[in-house]
Coordinates of C-alpha atoms in Angstrom, one line a residue:
X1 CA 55.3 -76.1 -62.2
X2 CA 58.8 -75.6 -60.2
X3 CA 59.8 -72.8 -62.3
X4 CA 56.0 -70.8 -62.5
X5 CA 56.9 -71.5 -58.6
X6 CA 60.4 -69.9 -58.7
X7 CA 59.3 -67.1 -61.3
X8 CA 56.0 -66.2 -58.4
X9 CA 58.9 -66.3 -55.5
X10 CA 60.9 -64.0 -57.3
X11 CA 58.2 -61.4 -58.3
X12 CA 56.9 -61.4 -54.6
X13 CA 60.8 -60.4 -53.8
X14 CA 61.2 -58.0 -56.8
X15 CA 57.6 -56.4 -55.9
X16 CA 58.8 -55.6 -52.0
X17 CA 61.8 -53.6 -54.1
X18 CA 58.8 -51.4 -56.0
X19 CA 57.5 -50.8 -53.1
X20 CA 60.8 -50.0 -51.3
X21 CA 61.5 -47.1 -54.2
X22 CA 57.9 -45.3 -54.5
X23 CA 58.1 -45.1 -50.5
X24 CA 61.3 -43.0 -50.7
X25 CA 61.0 -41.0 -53.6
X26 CA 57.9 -39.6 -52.4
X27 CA 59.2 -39.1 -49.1
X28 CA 61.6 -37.0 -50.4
X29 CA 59.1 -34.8 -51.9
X30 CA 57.8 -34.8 -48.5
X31 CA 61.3 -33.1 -47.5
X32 CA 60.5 -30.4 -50.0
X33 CA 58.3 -27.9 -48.0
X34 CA 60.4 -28.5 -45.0
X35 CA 63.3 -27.8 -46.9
X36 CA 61.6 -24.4 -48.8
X37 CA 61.4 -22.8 -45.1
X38 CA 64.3 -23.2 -43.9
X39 CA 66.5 -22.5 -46.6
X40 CA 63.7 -19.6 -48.0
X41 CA 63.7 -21.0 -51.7
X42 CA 61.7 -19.6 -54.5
X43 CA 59.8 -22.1 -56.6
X44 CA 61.8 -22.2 -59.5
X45 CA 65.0 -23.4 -56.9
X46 CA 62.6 -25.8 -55.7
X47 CA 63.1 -27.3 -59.0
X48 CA 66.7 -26.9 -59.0
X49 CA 66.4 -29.3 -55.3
X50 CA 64.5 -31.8 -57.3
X51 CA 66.6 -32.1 -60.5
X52 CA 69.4 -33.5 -58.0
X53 CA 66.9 -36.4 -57.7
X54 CA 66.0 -36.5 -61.2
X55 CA 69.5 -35.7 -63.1
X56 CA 70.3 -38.6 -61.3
X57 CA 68.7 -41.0 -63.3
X58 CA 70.2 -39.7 -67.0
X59 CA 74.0 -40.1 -64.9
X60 CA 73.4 -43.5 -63.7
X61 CA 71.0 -45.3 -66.2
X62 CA 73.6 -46.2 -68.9
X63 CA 76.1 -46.7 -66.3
X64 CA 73.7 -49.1 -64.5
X65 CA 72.6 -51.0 -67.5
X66 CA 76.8 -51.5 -67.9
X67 CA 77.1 -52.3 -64.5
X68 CA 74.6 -55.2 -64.7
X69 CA 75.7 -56.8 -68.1
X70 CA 79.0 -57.1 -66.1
X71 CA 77.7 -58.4 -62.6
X72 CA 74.4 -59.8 -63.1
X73 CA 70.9 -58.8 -62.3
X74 CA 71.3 -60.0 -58.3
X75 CA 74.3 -57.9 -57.8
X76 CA 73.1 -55.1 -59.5
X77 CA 70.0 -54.8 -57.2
X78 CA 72.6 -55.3 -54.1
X79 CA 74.6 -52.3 -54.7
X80 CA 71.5 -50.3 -55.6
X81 CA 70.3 -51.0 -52.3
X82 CA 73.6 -50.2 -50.9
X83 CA 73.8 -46.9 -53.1
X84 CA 70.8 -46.0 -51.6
X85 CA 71.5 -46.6 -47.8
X86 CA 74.5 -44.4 -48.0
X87 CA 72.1 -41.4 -49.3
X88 CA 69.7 -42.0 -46.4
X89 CA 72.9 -41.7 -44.3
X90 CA 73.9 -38.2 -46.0
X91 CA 70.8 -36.9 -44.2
X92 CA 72.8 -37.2 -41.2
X93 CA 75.3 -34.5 -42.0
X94 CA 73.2 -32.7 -44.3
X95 CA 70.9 -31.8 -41.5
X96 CA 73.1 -31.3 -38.4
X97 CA 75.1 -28.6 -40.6
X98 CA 72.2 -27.1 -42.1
X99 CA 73.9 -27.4 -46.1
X100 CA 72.0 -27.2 -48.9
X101 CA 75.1 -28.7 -51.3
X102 CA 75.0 -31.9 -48.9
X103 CA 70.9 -32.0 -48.7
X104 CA 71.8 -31.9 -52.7
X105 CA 74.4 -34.6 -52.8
X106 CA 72.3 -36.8 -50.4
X107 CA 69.3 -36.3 -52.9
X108 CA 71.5 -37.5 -55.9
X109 CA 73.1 -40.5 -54.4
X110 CA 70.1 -41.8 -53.1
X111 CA 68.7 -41.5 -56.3
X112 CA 71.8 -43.1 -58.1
X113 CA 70.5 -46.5 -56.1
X114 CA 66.8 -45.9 -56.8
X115 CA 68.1 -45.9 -61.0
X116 CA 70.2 -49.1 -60.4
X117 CA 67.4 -50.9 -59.1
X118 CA 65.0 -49.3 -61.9
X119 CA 67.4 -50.5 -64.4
X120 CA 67.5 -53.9 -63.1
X121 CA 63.9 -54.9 -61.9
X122 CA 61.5 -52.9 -64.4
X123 CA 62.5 -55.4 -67.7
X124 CA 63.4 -58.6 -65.2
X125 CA 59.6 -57.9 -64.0
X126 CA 58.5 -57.7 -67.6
X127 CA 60.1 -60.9 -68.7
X128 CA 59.4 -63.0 -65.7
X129 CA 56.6 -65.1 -67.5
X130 CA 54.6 -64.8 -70.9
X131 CA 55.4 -61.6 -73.1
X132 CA 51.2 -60.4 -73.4
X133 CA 51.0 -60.5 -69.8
X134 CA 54.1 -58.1 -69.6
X135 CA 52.1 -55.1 -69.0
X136 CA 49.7 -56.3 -66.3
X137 CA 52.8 -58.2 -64.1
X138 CA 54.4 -54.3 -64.6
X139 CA 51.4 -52.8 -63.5
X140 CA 50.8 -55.1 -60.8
X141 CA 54.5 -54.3 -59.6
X142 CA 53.8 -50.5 -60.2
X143 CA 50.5 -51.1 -58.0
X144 CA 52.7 -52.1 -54.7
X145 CA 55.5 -49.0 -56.0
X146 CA 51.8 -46.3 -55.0
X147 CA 51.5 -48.5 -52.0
X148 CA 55.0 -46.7 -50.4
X149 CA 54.1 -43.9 -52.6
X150 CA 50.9 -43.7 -50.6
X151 CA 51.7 -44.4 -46.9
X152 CA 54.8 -42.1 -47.5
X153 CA 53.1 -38.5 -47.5
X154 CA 51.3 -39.4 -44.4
X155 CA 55.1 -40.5 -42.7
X156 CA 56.1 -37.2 -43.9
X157 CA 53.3 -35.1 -42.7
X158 CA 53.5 -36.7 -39.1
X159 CA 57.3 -36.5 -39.0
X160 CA 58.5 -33.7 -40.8
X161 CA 56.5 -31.3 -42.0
X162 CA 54.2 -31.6 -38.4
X163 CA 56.1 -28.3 -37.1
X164 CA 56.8 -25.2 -37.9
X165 CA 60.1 -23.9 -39.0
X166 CA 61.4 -20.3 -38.6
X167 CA 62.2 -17.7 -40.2
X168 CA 65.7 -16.5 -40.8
X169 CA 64.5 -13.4 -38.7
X170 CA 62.7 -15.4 -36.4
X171 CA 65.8 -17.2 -35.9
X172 CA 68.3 -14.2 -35.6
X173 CA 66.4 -12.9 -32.7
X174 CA 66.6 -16.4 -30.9
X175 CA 69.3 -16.1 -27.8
X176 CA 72.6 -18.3 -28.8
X177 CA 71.0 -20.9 -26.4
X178 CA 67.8 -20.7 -28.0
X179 CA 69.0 -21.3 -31.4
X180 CA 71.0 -24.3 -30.8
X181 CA 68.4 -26.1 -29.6
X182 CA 66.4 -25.2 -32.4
X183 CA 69.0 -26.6 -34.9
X184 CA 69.3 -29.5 -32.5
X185 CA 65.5 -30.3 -33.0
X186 CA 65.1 -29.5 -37.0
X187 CA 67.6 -31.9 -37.4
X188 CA 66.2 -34.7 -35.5
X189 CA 63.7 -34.3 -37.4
X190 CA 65.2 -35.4 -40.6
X191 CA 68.0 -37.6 -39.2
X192 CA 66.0 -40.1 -36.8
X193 CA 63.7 -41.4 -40.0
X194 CA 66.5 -41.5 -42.5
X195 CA 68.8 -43.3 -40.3
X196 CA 66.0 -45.5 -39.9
X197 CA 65.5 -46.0 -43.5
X198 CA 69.6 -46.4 -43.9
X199 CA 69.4 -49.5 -41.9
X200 CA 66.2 -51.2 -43.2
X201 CA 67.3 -51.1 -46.8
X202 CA 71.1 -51.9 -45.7
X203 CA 69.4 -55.4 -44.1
X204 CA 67.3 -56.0 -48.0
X205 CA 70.5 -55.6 -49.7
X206 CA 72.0 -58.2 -47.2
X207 CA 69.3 -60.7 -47.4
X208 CA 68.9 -60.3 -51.5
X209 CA 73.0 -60.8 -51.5
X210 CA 71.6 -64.4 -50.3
X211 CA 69.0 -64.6 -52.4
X212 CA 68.8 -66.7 -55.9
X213 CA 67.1 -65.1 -58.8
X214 CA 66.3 -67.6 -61.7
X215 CA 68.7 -66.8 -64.6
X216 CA 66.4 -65.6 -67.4
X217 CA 67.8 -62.7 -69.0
X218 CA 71.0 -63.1 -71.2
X219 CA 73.8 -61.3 -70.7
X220 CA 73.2 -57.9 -71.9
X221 CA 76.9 -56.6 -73.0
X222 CA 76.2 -59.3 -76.2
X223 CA 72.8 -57.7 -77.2
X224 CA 73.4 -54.5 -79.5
X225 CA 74.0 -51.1 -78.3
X226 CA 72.5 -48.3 -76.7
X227 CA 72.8 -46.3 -80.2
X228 CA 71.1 -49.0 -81.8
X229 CA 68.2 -49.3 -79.9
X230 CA 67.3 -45.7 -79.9
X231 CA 67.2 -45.8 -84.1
X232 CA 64.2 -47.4 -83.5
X233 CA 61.3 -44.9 -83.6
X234 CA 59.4 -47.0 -81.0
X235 CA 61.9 -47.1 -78.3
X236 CA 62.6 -42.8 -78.7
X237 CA 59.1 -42.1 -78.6
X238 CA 58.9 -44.2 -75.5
X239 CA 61.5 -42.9 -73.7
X240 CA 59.8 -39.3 -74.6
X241 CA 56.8 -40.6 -73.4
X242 CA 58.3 -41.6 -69.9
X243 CA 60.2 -38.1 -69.6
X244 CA 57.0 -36.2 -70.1
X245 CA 55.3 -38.5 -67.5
X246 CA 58.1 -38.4 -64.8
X247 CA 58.3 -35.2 -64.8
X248 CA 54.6 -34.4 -64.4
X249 CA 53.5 -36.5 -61.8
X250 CA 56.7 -35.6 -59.7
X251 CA 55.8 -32.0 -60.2
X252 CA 52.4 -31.7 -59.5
X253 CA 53.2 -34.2 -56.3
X254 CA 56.0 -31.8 -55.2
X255 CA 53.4 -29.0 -55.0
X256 CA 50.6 -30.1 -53.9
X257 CA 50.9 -29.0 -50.3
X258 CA 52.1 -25.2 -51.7
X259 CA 49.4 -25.6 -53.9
X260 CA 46.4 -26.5 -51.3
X261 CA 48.1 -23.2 -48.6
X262 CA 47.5 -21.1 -51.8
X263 CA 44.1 -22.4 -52.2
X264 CA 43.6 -21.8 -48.3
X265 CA 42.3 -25.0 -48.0
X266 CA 43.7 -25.4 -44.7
X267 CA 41.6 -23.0 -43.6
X268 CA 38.8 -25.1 -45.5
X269 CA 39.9 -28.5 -42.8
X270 CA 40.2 -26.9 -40.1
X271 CA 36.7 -25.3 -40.6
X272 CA 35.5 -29.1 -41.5
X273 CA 35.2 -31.4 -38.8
X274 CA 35.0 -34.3 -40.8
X275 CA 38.2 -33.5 -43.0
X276 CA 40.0 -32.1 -40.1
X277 CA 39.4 -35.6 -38.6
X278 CA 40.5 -37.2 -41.7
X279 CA 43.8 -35.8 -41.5
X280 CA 44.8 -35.3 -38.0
X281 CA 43.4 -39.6 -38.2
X282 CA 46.3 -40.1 -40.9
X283 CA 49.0 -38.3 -38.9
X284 CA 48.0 -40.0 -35.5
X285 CA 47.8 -43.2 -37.5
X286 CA 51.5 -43.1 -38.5
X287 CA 52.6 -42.2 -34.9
X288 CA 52.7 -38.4 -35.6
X289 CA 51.6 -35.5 -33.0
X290 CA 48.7 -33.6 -33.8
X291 CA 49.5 -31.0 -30.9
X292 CA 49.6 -27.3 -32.6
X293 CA 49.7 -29.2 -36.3
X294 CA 51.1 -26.9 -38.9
X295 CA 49.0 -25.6 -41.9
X296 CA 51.5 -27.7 -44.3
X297 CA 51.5 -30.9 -41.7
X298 CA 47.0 -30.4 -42.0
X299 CA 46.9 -30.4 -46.0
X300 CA 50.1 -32.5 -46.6
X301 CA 48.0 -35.7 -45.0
X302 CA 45.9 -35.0 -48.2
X303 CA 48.3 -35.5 -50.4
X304 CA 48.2 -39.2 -49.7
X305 CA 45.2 -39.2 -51.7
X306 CA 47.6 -38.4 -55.2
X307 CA 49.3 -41.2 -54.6
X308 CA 46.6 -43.6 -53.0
X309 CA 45.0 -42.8 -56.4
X310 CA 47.7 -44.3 -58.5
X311 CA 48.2 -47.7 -56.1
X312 CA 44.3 -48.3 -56.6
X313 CA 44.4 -47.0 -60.5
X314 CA 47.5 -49.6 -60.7
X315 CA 45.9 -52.4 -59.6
X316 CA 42.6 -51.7 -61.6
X317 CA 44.9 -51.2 -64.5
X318 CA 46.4 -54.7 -64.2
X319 CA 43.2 -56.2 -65.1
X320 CA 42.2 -53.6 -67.4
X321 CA 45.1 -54.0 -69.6
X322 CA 44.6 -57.8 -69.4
X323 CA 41.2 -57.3 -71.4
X324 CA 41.6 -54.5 -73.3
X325 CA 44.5 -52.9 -75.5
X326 CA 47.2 -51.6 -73.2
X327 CA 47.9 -48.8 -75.6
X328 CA 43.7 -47.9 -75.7
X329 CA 43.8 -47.6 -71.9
X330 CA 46.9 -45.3 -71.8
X331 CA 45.7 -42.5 -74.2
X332 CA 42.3 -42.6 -72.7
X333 CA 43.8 -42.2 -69.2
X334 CA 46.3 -39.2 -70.5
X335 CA 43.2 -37.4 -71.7
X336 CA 41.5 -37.7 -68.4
X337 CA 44.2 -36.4 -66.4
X338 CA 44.4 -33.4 -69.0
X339 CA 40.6 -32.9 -68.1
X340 CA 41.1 -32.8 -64.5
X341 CA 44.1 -30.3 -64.5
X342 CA 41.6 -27.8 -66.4
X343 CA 38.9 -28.6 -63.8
X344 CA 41.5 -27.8 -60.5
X345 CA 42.7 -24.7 -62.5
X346 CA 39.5 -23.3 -63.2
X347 CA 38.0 -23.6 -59.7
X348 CA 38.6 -23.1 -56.1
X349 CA 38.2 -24.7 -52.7
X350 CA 37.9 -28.5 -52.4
X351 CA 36.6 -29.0 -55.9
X352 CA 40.2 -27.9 -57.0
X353 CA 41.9 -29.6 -54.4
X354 CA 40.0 -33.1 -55.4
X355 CA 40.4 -33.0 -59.1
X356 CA 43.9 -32.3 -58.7
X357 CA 44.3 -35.5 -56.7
X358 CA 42.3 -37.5 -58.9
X359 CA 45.0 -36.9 -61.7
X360 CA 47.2 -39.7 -59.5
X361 CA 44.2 -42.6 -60.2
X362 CA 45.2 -41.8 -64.3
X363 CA 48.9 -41.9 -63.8
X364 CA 48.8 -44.9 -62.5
X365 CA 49.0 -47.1 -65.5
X366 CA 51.5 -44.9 -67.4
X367 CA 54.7 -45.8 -66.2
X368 CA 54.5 -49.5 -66.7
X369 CA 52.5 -49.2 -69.6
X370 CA 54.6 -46.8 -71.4
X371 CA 57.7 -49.1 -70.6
X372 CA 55.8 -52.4 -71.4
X373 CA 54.8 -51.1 -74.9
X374 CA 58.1 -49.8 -75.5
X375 CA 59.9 -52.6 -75.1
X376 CA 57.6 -54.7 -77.3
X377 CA 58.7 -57.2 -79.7
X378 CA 62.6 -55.7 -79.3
X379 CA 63.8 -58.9 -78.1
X380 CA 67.9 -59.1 -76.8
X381 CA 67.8 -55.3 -77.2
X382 CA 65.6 -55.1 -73.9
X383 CA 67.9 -54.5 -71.1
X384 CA 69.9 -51.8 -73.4
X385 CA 66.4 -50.5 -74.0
X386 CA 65.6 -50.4 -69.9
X387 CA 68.0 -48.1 -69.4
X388 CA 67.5 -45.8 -71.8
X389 CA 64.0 -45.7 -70.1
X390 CA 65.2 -45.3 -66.8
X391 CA 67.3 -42.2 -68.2
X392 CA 64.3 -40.5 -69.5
X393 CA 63.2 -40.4 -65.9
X394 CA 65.4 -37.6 -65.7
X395 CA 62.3 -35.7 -67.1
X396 CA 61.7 -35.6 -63.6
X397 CA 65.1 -32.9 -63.3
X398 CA 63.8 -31.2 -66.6
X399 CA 60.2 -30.1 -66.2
X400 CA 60.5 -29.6 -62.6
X401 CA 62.8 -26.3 -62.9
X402 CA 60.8 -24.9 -66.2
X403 CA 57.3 -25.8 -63.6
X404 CA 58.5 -23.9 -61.0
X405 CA 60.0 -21.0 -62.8
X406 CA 56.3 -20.5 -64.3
X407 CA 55.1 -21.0 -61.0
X408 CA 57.1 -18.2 -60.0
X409 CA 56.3 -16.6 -62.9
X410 CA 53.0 -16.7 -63.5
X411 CA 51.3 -18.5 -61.0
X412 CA 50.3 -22.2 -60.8
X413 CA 47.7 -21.8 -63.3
X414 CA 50.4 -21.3 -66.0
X415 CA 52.7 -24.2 -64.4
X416 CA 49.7 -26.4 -64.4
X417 CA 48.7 -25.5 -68.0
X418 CA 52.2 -26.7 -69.0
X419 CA 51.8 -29.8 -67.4
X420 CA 48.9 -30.7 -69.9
X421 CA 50.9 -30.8 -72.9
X422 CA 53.4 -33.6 -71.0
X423 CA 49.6 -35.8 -70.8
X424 CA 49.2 -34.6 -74.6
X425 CA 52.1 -36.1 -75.7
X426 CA 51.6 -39.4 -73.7
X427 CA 48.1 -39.5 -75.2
X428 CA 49.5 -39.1 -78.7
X429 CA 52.6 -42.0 -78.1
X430 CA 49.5 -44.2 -77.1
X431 CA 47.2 -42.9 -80.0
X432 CA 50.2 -44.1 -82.2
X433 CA 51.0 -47.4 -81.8
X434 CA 49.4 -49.5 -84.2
X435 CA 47.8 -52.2 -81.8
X436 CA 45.3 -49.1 -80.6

């Protein structure tokens, strides 16, 4: 009974962690628009801002999964936190000088901690009780990861994308006066949140430093090796399966509010009392100013939706994947989301706006389910095997660029038809595992 206690103590803590990275990952795609205007980037550079995030993870996974064979699973989680506190505080400079190369640097290290923590509390989560029940206490996790993931477009709507930014033109024909006060105010947009942000996570990397974690893991630098694990076809095709989803969810989330202006369904709210409501009600919710709201501030409150979808598809899929095969409930979802990429694509208006969104209630499961099933019966070879799962999240750096570019290119119809053969492949990993 006292260790079912200690293992629930230590998943409540380990959950507020999932919670702590979905929040600030999608924040950062909340940055992206903001970003777009005021350093003019195409779509395919867009990409390039995003892979900083994403290359991230393939630098730091195997280094992580090192790091906490050598330290433990506590310490590890401490200097991810820490990692990612000195990102939020790169902001700081980033923004006051208006670089793009710090902006980049800030991105990566932030995401450095963000892979630490992955590395450490995705297969601790999965072996914190019973093996069968692996997948549901990962999707349960996941659940509370959509819940920052959710609440974190709306922060970002009301506090930085809620104004509009200026042209370079614009800007060159502001007196000297005029334009340092601008700078002044774009970056207090940006700084006053991250420094915020700096010092929350600095104080959780304080208070888990004091924190014990029941010892249940062995010590990973005595459990094979990285090239061992990935001879086994299950563990490859599972890290494939997480690039492909990574970078698909991050890049139809990274668009969205691009993708709703091109739609002109801001024009749609603001003709709609009742949706105009709904997200000016978000915004104000969160603290944010509605005063002269921005076309990007109006449709970005809908992108909460996306990710609302996945915290509510996450919790459902905890008790789904209790019930039924885990691996039966992935492909089924990876064909739905399929389906409602065709459906946005091959519409207009709200209809393509919705079914767009509605791909974030069938990525919920994907992540933890993908990860669960991969690490199946592989025993000591687990926390060699997290890692190399964490690095595929570098798909997120990968398919971003090649999006955008075809984006650019073509048009978000081709970018989003790309995007459907990520959910084939995820549909076929599930389709062949043998417990389907």
């Amino acid at each position: 009974m006292s260790e079912q206690k200690s293992y629930r103590s230590s998943f409540i803590l380990l959950t507020t962690l999932f919670f702590l990275w979905g929040f600030i990952t999608v924040l950062v795609d909340s940055l992206v628009p903001r970003l777009r205007e005021v350093f003019e980037l195409s779509y395919g550079m867009i990409g390039f801002l995003q892979s900083a995030f994403f290359v991230a993870y393939f630098v730091f996974s195997l280094p992580a999964g090192w790091l906490i064979s050598k330290v433990g699973y506590k310490r590890g989680i401490v200097i991810g936190l820490l990692t990612m506190s000195a990102g939020c505080l790169l902001f700081y400079p980033a923004s006051s000088e208006r670089i793009f190369a710090v902006f980049l640097l800030a991105f990566f290290t932030l995401a450095g901690g963000i892979t630490i923590l992955q590395v450490a509390a995705n297969p601790y989560v999965a072996v914190l009780g019973p093996e069968e029940k692996a997948s549901s206490r990962l999707n349960l996790s996941q659940a509370f990861n959509s819940l920052g993931a959710t609440i974190a477009p709306i922060v970002g709507a009301a506090y930085l994308l809620s104004d509009k930014i200026l042209t370079s033109v614009e800007i060159g024909n502001l007196s000297v006066a005029d334009k340092d006060a601008y700078y002044l105010q774009e970056a207090g947009a940006v700084q006053a949140p991250f420094l915020i942000f700096a010092a929350v996570i600095f104080l959780l990397a304080v208070t888990f430093s004091f924190i014990k974690l029941p010892q249940i893991l062995k010590d990973s630098a005595a459990n094979g090796s990285y090239f061992q694990a990935l001879k086994r076809k299950q563990v490859w095709m599972g890290a494939l399966g997480i690039f492909f989803y990574v970078g698909a969810e991050v890049a139809i989330g990274s668009v969205l509010v691009n993708y709703f202006l091109d739609l002109n369904v801001n024009e749609i709210i603001n003709n709609s009392p009742f949706l105009k409501s709904i997200a000016t009600g978000l915004i104000e919710l969160f603290g944010g100013s509605t005063e002269n709201l921005d076309a990007k501030g109006l449709v970005g409150a809908f992108v909460m939706f996306y990710w609302l979808g996945a915290m509510v598809g996450r919790f459902i899929g905890s008790y789904l994947t209790k019930i039924f095969k885990p691996s039966r409930i992935l492909m089924i979802f990876g064909l739905i989301a399929i389906s409602l990429i065709v459906v946005s694509i091959t519409s207009t208006g709200l209809l393509a706006m919705w079914s767009i969104l509605a791909v974030g209630l069938f990525n919920s499961i994907m992540f933890p389910t993908i990860f669960t099933l991969t690490l199946d019966g592989q025993g000591d070879l687990k926390p060699r095997i997290s890692g190399l799962l964490c690095m595929a999240i570098v798909g997120g750096g990968v398919i971003l660029p090649i999006f955008g570019n075809l984006v650019d290119w073509k048009g978000f119809t081709a970018g989003l038809l790309f995007l459907t053969v990520c959910y084939g492949y995820i549909a076929y990993f599930a389709f062949s595992k043998k417990n389907i």
